[in-house]
Coordinates of C-alpha atoms and ligand atoms in Angstrom, one line a residue:
M1 CA -139.1 109.7 -24.1
R2 CA -138.3 113.4 -23.9
A3 CA -136.7 114.8 -27.0
Q4 CA -133.2 116.1 -26.8
G5 CA -133.3 119.9 -26.7
V6 CA -131.6 122.8 -28.3
A7 CA -130.3 125.3 -25.8
I8 CA -130.1 129.0 -26.4
F9 CA -128.5 131.4 -24.0
D10 CA -127.9 135.1 -23.6
S11 CA -126.9 137.6 -21.0
G12 CA -130.6 138.4 -20.5
V13 CA -133.8 139.0 -22.5
G14 CA -132.2 140.2 -25.7
G15 CA -131.5 136.6 -26.9
L16 CA -135.2 136.2 -27.3
T17 CA -134.9 137.9 -30.7
V18 CA -132.7 134.9 -31.7
F19 CA -135.0 132.5 -29.8
K20 CA -138.0 133.8 -31.8
E21 CA -136.2 133.0 -35.1
I22 CA -135.2 129.6 -34.0
R23 CA -138.7 128.8 -32.8
R24 CA -140.0 129.7 -36.3
A25 CA -137.3 127.7 -38.1
L26 CA -137.5 124.6 -35.8
P27 CA -141.1 124.4 -34.6
A28 CA -140.9 120.8 -33.5
E29 CA -137.8 121.2 -31.3
R30 CA -137.7 121.3 -27.5
L31 CA -136.0 124.7 -26.8
V32 CA -134.3 125.5 -23.5
Y33 CA -133.5 129.2 -23.0
F34 CA -131.3 130.7 -20.3
G35 CA -130.9 134.4 -19.6
D36 CA -128.2 135.5 -17.2
T37 CA -130.2 138.4 -15.8
A38 CA -128.2 138.4 -12.5
R39 CA -124.9 139.3 -14.3
L40 CA -125.9 141.3 -17.4
P41 CA -124.8 143.3 -19.2
Y42 CA -122.0 141.3 -20.8
G43 CA -121.3 144.1 -23.3
S44 CA -119.2 146.1 -20.9
K45 CA -117.4 143.1 -19.2
S46 CA -114.0 141.5 -19.7
R47 CA -113.3 138.3 -21.7
E48 CA -112.3 136.5 -18.5
A49 CA -115.6 137.3 -16.7
V50 CA -117.8 136.5 -19.7
T51 CA -116.0 133.3 -20.4
R52 CA -116.4 132.2 -16.8
F53 CA -120.1 133.0 -16.9
C54 CA -120.6 131.2 -20.2
L55 CA -118.9 128.0 -19.0
E56 CA -121.1 128.0 -15.9
I57 CA -124.2 128.4 -18.0
A58 CA -123.1 125.7 -20.4
R59 CA -122.6 123.3 -17.4
F60 CA -126.2 124.1 -16.2
L61 CA -127.7 123.6 -19.7
L62 CA -125.9 120.3 -20.2
K63 CA -127.9 118.9 -17.3
H64 CA -131.1 119.5 -19.5
D65 CA -130.3 116.8 -22.0
I66 CA -129.4 119.1 -25.0
K67 CA -128.0 118.2 -28.4
M68 CA -126.8 121.7 -29.4
L69 CA -125.9 125.0 -27.7
I70 CA -126.6 128.3 -29.4
V71 CA -124.9 131.4 -28.1
A72 CA -127.5 134.0 -28.9
C73 CA -125.5 136.8 -27.2
N74 CA -123.1 138.6 -29.5
S75 CA -120.8 139.7 -26.7
A76 CA -120.6 136.1 -25.5
S77 CA -120.0 134.8 -29.0
A78 CA -117.3 137.4 -29.5
L79 CA -115.5 136.6 -26.2
A80 CA -116.2 133.0 -25.3
L81 CA -117.1 130.9 -28.3
S82 CA -113.8 129.1 -28.6
A83 CA -113.7 128.4 -24.9
L84 CA -117.1 126.9 -25.1
E85 CA -116.2 124.8 -28.2
D86 CA -113.1 123.5 -26.4
A87 CA -115.1 122.6 -23.3
L88 CA -118.2 121.0 -24.8
D89 CA -118.6 117.9 -26.8
I90 CA -121.9 118.9 -28.4
P91 CA -122.0 121.4 -31.3
V92 CA -121.8 125.1 -30.2
L93 CA -123.0 127.7 -32.6
G94 CA -122.4 131.4 -32.2
V95 CA -124.1 134.3 -33.9
I96 CA -121.1 135.9 -35.5
G97 CA -120.3 133.3 -38.2
P98 CA -123.8 133.2 -39.7
A99 CA -124.0 137.0 -39.8
V100 CA -120.6 137.4 -41.4
R101 CA -121.3 134.8 -44.1
A102 CA -124.6 136.5 -44.9
A103 CA -123.0 139.9 -45.0
A104 CA -120.2 138.8 -47.3
V105 CA -122.7 137.5 -49.8
A106 CA -124.9 140.6 -49.6
T107 CA -122.3 143.3 -50.0
K108 CA -121.6 144.8 -53.5
S109 CA -119.4 147.7 -52.4
G110 CA -117.2 145.4 -50.3
T111 CA -117.5 147.6 -47.2
I112 CA -119.5 146.1 -44.3
G113 CA -120.5 148.0 -41.2
V114 CA -120.8 146.3 -37.8
I115 CA -122.5 147.7 -34.7
G116 CA -122.5 146.1 -31.3
T117 CA -121.7 146.4 -27.6
E118 CA -118.3 147.7 -26.5
A119 CA -117.1 144.2 -25.7
T120 CA -118.1 142.9 -29.1
I121 CA -116.5 145.7 -31.0
N122 CA -113.3 145.9 -28.9
S123 CA -112.8 142.1 -29.4
R124 CA -112.5 142.6 -33.2
A125 CA -114.3 139.3 -33.6
Y126 CA -116.4 140.5 -36.5
E127 CA -113.5 142.1 -38.2
D128 CA -111.4 139.0 -37.8
A129 CA -114.2 136.7 -39.1
L130 CA -114.8 138.9 -42.1
A131 CA -111.1 139.1 -42.9
A132 CA -110.8 135.3 -42.6
L133 CA -113.6 134.9 -45.0
N134 CA -112.5 137.4 -47.6
G135 CA -109.3 139.5 -47.2
A136 CA -110.6 142.1 -49.7
L137 CA -113.6 143.1 -47.5
K138 CA -113.4 146.4 -45.6
T139 CA -115.1 146.6 -42.2
A140 CA -116.3 149.7 -40.4
V141 CA -117.3 149.2 -36.8
K142 CA -119.0 151.2 -34.1
A143 CA -119.9 150.4 -30.5
C144 CA -123.4 151.6 -29.6
P145 CA -123.7 151.0 -25.8
L146 CA -126.7 153.3 -25.3
L147 CA -129.0 151.3 -27.6
V148 CA -129.4 148.3 -25.3
P149 CA -131.0 150.3 -22.4
L150 CA -133.1 152.3 -24.8
V151 CA -134.6 149.1 -26.3
E152 CA -135.2 147.6 -22.9
E153 CA -137.0 150.8 -21.9
G154 CA -139.3 150.1 -24.9
W155 CA -138.3 153.3 -26.7
W156 CA -138.3 151.6 -30.1
A157 CA -139.6 154.5 -32.2
H158 CA -138.7 157.2 -29.8
P159 CA -137.0 160.5 -30.9
V160 CA -134.2 160.0 -28.3
T161 CA -133.4 156.5 -29.8
E162 CA -133.5 158.1 -33.3
R163 CA -131.0 160.8 -32.3
V164 CA -128.7 158.3 -30.5
A165 CA -128.8 155.9 -33.5
Q166 CA -128.0 158.8 -35.9
A167 CA -125.1 160.0 -33.8
Y168 CA -123.6 156.4 -33.7
L169 CA -124.1 155.7 -37.4
R170 CA -123.0 159.1 -38.8
P171 CA -119.3 158.0 -39.1
L172 CA -120.2 154.7 -40.7
K173 CA -122.3 156.4 -43.4
K174 CA -119.2 158.0 -44.7
T175 CA -117.4 154.7 -45.3
G176 CA -119.4 153.5 -48.4
M177 CA -120.9 150.5 -46.5
D178 CA -123.8 148.9 -48.2
T179 CA -124.4 146.2 -45.6
L180 CA -124.7 146.6 -41.9
I181 CA -124.5 143.7 -39.4
L182 CA -126.8 144.2 -36.4
G183 CA -124.2 142.7 -34.0
C184 CA -126.3 142.8 -30.8
T185 CA -129.4 140.9 -29.7
H186 CA -131.4 144.0 -29.1
Y187 CA -131.0 145.8 -32.5
P188 CA -133.5 143.8 -34.5
L189 CA -136.2 145.4 -32.4
I190 CA -135.2 148.9 -33.7
K191 CA -134.5 147.9 -37.3
A192 CA -136.6 150.7 -38.7
V193 CA -134.7 153.3 -36.7
I194 CA -131.3 151.8 -37.6
Q195 CA -132.2 151.5 -41.2
K196 CA -133.1 155.2 -41.4
A197 CA -130.0 156.3 -39.4
A198 CA -127.8 154.1 -41.6
G199 CA -128.9 155.9 -44.8
G200 CA -132.1 154.2 -45.8
R201 CA -132.9 151.3 -48.0
R202 CA -129.6 151.3 -49.9
V203 CA -128.0 149.7 -46.8
R204 CA -128.9 146.0 -46.3
L205 CA -129.3 145.1 -42.6
I206 CA -128.1 141.7 -41.5
D207 CA -130.1 140.2 -38.5
S208 CA -127.9 137.7 -36.8
G209 CA -131.0 135.9 -35.3
E210 CA -132.4 135.1 -38.7
E211 CA -129.0 133.9 -40.0
M212 CA -128.4 131.9 -36.9
A213 CA -131.8 130.1 -37.2
R214 CA -131.1 129.3 -40.8
E215 CA -127.7 127.8 -40.0
A216 CA -128.9 125.9 -36.9
R217 CA -131.6 124.2 -39.0
A218 CA -129.2 123.4 -41.8
W219 CA -126.7 121.9 -39.2
L220 CA -129.4 119.7 -37.6
K221 CA -130.6 118.6 -41.0
V222 CA -127.2 117.7 -42.4
N223 CA -126.4 115.8 -39.3
A224 CA -129.8 114.0 -39.2
M225 CA -130.5 115.5 -35.8
E226 CA -133.5 117.6 -36.7
R227 CA -136.8 116.9 -35.0
R228 CA -139.4 117.3 -37.7
T229 CA -142.6 116.0 -36.2
G230 CA -144.4 116.5 -33.0
K231 CA -145.1 119.6 -31.0
G232 CA -142.2 121.7 -29.9
S233 CA -141.9 123.0 -26.4
Q234 CA -140.0 125.7 -24.5
E235 CA -138.5 126.2 -21.1
F236 CA -137.1 129.5 -19.8
F237 CA -134.5 129.9 -17.0
V238 CA -133.0 133.1 -15.6
S239 CA -130.5 133.8 -12.9
D240 CA -132.5 136.7 -11.4
A241 CA -135.7 138.7 -11.6
P242 CA -138.0 136.2 -13.4
D243 CA -140.9 138.7 -13.3
R244 CA -139.0 141.4 -15.1
F245 CA -137.9 138.8 -17.7
K246 CA -141.5 137.7 -18.2
R247 CA -142.6 141.3 -18.7
L248 CA -139.9 142.1 -21.2
A249 CA -140.4 138.8 -22.9
R250 CA -143.9 139.8 -23.9
R251 CA -142.5 142.7 -25.8
F252 CA -139.5 141.0 -27.2
L253 CA -141.4 137.9 -28.4
G254 CA -144.7 139.5 -29.2
A255 CA -146.2 136.8 -27.0
G256 CA -146.2 135.9 -23.4
V257 CA -144.2 133.1 -21.8
D258 CA -146.0 130.9 -19.3
R259 CA -143.3 130.1 -16.9
V260 CA -139.8 131.4 -16.1
T261 CA -137.8 129.5 -13.6
L262 CA -135.1 131.1 -11.3
A263 CA -131.9 129.0 -11.5
A264 CA -128.6 129.2 -9.8
V265 CA -125.6 128.6 -12.2
E266 CA -122.6 129.5 -10.1
A267 CA -119.7 127.1 -10.1
Ligands
LIG301 N1 -126.9 140.3 -25.4 C1 -125.9 141.3 -25.6 C2 -125.2 141.2 -26.9 O1 -125.8 140.7 -27.9 C3 -126.4 142.7 -25.3 C4 -126.7 142.9 -23.8 C5 -125.5 142.9 -22.9 O2 -124.6 143.7 -23.0 O3 -125.5 141.9 -22.1 O4 -124.1 141.7 -27.1

């Protein structure tokens, strides 16, 4: 019998940074990935649109016999997590909670920076989650919309990306932050550039993919739903341009993916 899967979805290819961490943490699981490449970016869209897309994707993924849904996309986690939780009767995990919990533990100064897309930052989801966790924490946020296309272009150590990151992070450096949440799927790929622009090693970077993988594994274990033996597998679906996804996946994962299936998810 086929094992029940763990589904991971994102607006596109960026969620592969989260997928990679989950693959590492849960090697025996059947993973099902969906990238909404026909409708990305989510980071500049409204709550209404992103919520509708997410519910359609969830309906599609539920047909694939899954036991958990992981929202790898920060913008989708910021805008649509509660709608997904209300609509589904399987556990739904978003990337904001794990990152916020890790940041709250890591900070000594009490000031946490958050960078992400416009949709993520404007939603105030990170600020609200940090305030709910500890009212004494200070948050400094900055939307960095140019970083997503630069990462997709492969300009990971490029002087233009360095300049852009420096310009975005300059105001945050003045806030006394000692911890910075990478609140977007693409940012782990330019960690070195962000680290330098944020002021060097004295700032601790929080990678939401790593934190998500840790919490997903803990959740499955505590609920006795973890698959611990056997060989894991992976399936990839996208709503457009599977060849481009395949090409970028090689870079994002550091390994090729065999098959990417085009899937229609509209209601
Ligand atoms: N995956 C998105 C996020 O993490 C970035 C790309 C987009 O805007 O769709 O917010």
